[in-house]
mmCIF file of C-alpha atoms and ligand atoms in Angstrom:
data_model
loop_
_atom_site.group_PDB
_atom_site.id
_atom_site.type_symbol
_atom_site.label_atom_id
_atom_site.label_comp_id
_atom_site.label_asym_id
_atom_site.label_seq_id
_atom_site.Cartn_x
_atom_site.Cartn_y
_atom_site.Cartn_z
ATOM 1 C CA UNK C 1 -32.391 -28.137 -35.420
ATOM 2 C CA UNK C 2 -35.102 -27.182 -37.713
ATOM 3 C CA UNK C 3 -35.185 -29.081 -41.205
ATOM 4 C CA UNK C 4 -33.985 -32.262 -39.373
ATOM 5 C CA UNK C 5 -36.594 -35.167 -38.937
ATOM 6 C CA UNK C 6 -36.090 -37.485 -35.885
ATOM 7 C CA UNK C 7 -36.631 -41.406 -36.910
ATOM 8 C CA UNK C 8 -36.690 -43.504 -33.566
ATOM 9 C CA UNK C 9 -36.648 -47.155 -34.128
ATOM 10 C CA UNK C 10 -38.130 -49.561 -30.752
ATOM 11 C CA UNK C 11 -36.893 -52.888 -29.432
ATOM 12 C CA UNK C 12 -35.061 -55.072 -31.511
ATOM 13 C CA UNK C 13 -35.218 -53.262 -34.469
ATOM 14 C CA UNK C 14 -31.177 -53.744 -33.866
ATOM 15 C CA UNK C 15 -31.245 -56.977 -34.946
ATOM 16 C CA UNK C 16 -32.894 -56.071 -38.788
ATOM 17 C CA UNK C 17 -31.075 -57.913 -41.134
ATOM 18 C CA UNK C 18 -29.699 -60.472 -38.906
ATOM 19 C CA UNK C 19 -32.536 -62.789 -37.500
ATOM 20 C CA UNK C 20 -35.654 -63.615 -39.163
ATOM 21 C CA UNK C 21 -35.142 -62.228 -42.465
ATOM 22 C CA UNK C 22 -37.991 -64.272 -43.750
ATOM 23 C CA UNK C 23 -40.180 -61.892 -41.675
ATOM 24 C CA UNK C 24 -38.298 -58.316 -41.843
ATOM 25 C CA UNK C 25 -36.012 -58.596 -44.586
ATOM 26 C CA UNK C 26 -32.323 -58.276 -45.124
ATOM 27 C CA UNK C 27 -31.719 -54.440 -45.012
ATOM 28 C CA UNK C 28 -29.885 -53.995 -41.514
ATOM 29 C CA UNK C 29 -31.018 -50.930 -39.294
ATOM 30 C CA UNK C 30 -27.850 -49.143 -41.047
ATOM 31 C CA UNK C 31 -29.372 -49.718 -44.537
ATOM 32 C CA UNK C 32 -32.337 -48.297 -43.259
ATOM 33 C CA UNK C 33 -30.136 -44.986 -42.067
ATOM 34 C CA UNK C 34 -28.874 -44.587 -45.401
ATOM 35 C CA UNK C 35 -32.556 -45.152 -47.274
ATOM 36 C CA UNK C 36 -33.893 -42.306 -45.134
ATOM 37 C CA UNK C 37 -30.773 -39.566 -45.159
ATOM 38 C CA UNK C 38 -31.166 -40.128 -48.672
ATOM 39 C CA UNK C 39 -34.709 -39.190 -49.367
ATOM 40 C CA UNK C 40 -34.310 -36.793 -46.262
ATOM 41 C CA UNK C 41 -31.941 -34.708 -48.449
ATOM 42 C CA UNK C 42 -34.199 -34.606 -51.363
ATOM 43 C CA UNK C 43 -36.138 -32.115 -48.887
ATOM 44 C CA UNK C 44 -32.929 -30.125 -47.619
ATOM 45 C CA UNK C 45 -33.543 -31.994 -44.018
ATOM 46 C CA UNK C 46 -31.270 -33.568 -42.123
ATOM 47 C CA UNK C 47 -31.699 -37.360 -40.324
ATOM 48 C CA UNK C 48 -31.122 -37.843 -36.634
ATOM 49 C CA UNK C 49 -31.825 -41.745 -36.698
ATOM 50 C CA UNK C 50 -31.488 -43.680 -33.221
ATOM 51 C CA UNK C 51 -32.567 -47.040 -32.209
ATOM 52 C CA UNK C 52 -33.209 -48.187 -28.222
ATOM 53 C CA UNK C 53 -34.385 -51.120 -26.412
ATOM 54 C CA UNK C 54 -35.848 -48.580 -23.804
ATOM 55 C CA UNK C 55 -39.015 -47.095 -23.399
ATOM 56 C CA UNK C 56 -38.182 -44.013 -21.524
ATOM 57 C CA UNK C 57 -35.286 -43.459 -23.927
ATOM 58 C CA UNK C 58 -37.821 -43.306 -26.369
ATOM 59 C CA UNK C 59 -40.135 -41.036 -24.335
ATOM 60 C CA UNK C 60 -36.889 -38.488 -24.225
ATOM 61 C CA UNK C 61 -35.712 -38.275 -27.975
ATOM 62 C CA UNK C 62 -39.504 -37.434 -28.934
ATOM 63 C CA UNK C 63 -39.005 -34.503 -26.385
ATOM 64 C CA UNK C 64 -35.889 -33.693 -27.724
ATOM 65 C CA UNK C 65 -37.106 -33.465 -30.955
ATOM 66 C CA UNK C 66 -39.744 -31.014 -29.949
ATOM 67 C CA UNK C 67 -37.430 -29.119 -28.039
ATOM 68 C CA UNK C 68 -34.970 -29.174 -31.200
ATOM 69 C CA UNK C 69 -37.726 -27.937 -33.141
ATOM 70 C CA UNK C 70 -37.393 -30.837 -35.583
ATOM 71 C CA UNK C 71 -39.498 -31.194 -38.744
ATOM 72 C CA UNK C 72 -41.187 -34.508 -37.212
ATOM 73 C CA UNK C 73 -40.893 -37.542 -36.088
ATOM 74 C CA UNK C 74 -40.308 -41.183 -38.123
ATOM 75 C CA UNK C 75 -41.514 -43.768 -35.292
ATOM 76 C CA UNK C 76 -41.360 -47.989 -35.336
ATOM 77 C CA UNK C 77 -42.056 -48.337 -31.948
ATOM 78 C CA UNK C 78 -41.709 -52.105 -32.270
ATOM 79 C CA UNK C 79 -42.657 -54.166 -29.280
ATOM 80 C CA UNK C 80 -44.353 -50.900 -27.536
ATOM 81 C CA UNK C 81 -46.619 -50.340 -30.448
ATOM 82 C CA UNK C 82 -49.977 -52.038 -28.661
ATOM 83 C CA UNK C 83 -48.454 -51.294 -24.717
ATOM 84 C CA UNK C 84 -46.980 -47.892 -24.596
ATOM 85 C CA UNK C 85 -49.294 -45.016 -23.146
ATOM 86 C CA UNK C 86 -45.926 -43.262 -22.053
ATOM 87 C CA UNK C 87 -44.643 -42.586 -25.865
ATOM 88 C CA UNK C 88 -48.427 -41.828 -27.158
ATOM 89 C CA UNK C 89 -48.594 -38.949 -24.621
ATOM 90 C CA UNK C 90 -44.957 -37.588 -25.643
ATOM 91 C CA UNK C 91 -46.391 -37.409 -29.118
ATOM 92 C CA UNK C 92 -50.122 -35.778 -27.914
ATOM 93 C CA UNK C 93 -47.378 -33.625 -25.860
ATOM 94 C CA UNK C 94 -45.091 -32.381 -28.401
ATOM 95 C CA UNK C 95 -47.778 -31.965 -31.110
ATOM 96 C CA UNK C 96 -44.968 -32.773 -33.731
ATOM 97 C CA UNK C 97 -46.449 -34.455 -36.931
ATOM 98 C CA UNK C 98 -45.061 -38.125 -36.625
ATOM 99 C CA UNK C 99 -45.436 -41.025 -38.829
ATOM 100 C CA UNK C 100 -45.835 -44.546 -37.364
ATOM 101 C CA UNK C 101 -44.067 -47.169 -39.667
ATOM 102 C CA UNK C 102 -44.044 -51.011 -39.325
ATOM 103 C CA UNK C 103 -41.932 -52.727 -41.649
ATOM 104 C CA UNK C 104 -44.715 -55.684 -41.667
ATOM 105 C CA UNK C 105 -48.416 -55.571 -42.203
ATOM 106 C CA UNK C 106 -49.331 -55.805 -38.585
ATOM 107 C CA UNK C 107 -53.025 -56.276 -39.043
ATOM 108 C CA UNK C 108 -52.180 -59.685 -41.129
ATOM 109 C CA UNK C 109 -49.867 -61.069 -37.988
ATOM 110 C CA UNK C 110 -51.307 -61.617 -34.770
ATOM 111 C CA UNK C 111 -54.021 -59.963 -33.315
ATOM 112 C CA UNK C 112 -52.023 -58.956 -30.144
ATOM 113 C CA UNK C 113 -50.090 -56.616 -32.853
ATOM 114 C CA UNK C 114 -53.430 -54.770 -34.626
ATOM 115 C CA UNK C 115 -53.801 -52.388 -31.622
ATOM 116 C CA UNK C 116 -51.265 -49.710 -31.481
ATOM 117 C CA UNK C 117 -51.656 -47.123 -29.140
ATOM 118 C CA UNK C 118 -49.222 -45.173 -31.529
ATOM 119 C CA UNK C 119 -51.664 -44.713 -34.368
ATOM 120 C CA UNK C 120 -54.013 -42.961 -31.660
ATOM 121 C CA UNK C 121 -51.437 -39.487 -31.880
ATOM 122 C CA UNK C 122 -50.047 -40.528 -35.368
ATOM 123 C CA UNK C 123 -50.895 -38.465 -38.576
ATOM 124 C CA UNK C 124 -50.132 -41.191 -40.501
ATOM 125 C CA UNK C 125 -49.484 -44.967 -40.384
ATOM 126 C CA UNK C 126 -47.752 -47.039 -42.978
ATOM 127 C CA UNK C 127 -47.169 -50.834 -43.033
ATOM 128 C CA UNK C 128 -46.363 -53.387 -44.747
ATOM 129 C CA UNK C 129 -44.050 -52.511 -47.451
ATOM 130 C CA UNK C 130 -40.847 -53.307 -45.674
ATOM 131 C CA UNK C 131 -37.902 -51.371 -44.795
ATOM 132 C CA UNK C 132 -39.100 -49.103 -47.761
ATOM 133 C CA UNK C 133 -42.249 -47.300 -45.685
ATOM 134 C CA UNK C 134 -39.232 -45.491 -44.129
ATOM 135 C CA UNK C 135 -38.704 -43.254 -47.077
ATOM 136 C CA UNK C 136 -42.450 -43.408 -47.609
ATOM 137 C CA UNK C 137 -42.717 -41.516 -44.440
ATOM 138 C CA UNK C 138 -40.389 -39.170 -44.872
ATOM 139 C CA UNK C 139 -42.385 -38.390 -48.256
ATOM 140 C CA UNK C 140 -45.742 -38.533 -45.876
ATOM 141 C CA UNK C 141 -43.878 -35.545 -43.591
ATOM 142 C CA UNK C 142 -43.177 -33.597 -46.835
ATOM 143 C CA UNK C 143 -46.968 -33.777 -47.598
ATOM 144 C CA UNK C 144 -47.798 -32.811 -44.392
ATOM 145 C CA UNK C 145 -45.273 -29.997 -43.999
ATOM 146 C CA UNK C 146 -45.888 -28.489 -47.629
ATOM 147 C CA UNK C 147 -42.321 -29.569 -47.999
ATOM 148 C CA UNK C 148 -41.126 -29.392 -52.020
ATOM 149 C CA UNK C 149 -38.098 -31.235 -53.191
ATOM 150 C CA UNK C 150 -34.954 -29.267 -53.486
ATOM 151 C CA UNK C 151 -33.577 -28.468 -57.295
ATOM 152 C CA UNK C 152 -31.001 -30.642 -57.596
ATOM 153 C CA UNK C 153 -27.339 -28.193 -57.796
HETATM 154 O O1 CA2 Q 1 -43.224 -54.683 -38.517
HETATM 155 C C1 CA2 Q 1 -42.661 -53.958 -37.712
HETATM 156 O O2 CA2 Q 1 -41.889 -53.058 -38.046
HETATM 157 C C2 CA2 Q 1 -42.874 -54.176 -36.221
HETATM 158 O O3 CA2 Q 1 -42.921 -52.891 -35.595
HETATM 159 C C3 CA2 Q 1 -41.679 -54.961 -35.738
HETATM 160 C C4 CA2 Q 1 -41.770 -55.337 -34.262
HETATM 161 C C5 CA2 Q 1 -43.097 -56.021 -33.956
HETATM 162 O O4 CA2 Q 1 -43.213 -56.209 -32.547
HETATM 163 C C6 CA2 Q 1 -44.272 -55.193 -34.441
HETATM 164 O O5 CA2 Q 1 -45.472 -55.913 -34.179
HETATM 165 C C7 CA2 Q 1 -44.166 -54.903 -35.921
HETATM 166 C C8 CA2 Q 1 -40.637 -56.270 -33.885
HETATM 167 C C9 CA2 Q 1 -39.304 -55.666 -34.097
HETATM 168 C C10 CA2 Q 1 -38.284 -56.730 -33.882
HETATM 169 O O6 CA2 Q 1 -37.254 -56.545 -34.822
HETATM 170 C C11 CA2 Q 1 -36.553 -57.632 -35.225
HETATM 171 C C12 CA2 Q 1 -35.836 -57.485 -36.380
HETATM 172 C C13 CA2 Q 1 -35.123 -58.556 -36.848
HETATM 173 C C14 CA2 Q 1 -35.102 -59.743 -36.167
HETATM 174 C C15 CA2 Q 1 -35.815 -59.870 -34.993
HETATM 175 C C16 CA2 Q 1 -36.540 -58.809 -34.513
#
């Protein structure tokens, strides 16, 4: 599936829009779907957008995606940010150009979250700017890609 960008969302990211809104906002994980296609499109790609609770579910859709020959990867690995060794290698392993987003500024929340293990085989990182540094990223794997907007038909 070339021109199609894989955007993996980590544990708990299900429940955006329903707990803590104070925190991560109101947009549920199915606004964020929509956000994304849409700026996806702008490109001519294509979204495959999946959400799990599992690391080694993770670990398998970022070697799908490489084996898809997607565009890149869109990654908030959530709770496995600062532990996950297993879905840093799969991204040193597939050599796809991925984007690590965090909807909140994790280096102005608890220390535990400043480390990520992601950012070591990210090009990119964006935080901080809510549910919106989805579509940022998707703009970040344009830049990265030499990817140009599509006329408009
Ligand atoms: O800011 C982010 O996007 C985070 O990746 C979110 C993770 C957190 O562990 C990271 O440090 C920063 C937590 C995701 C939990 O998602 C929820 C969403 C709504 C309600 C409860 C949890």
């Amino acid at each position: 599936m070339p021109n199609t960008v894989y955007v993996l969302n980590g544990p708990n990211l299900n429940l955006l829009g329903t707990r803590e809104p104070e925190k991560y906002g109101r947009a549920t994980l199915a606004d964020v779907e929509k956000l994304v296609v849409a700026r996806a499109k702008e490109f001519g790609w294509a979204v495959v957008f999946r959400q799990s609770n599992h690391e080694g579910e993770i670990v398998e859709w970022i070697q799908e995606a490489a084996a898809k020959k997607a565009v890149g990867i869109v990654l908030n690995p959530a709770g496995y940010t600062t532990t996950s060794v297993a879905i840093l290698d799969a991204i040193f392993a597939v050599k796809l150009p991925t984007i690590e987003v965090h909807i909140t500024n994790i280096h102005a929340r608890e220390s535990f979250r400043h480390d990520s293990y992601i950012s070591k085989g990210a090009r990119g990182v964006i935080c901080g700017v809510g549910v919106a540094g989805y579509a940022l990223a998707i703009e970040g794997l344009a830049a990265l890609t030499g990817a140009r907007r599509k006329g408009k038909t």
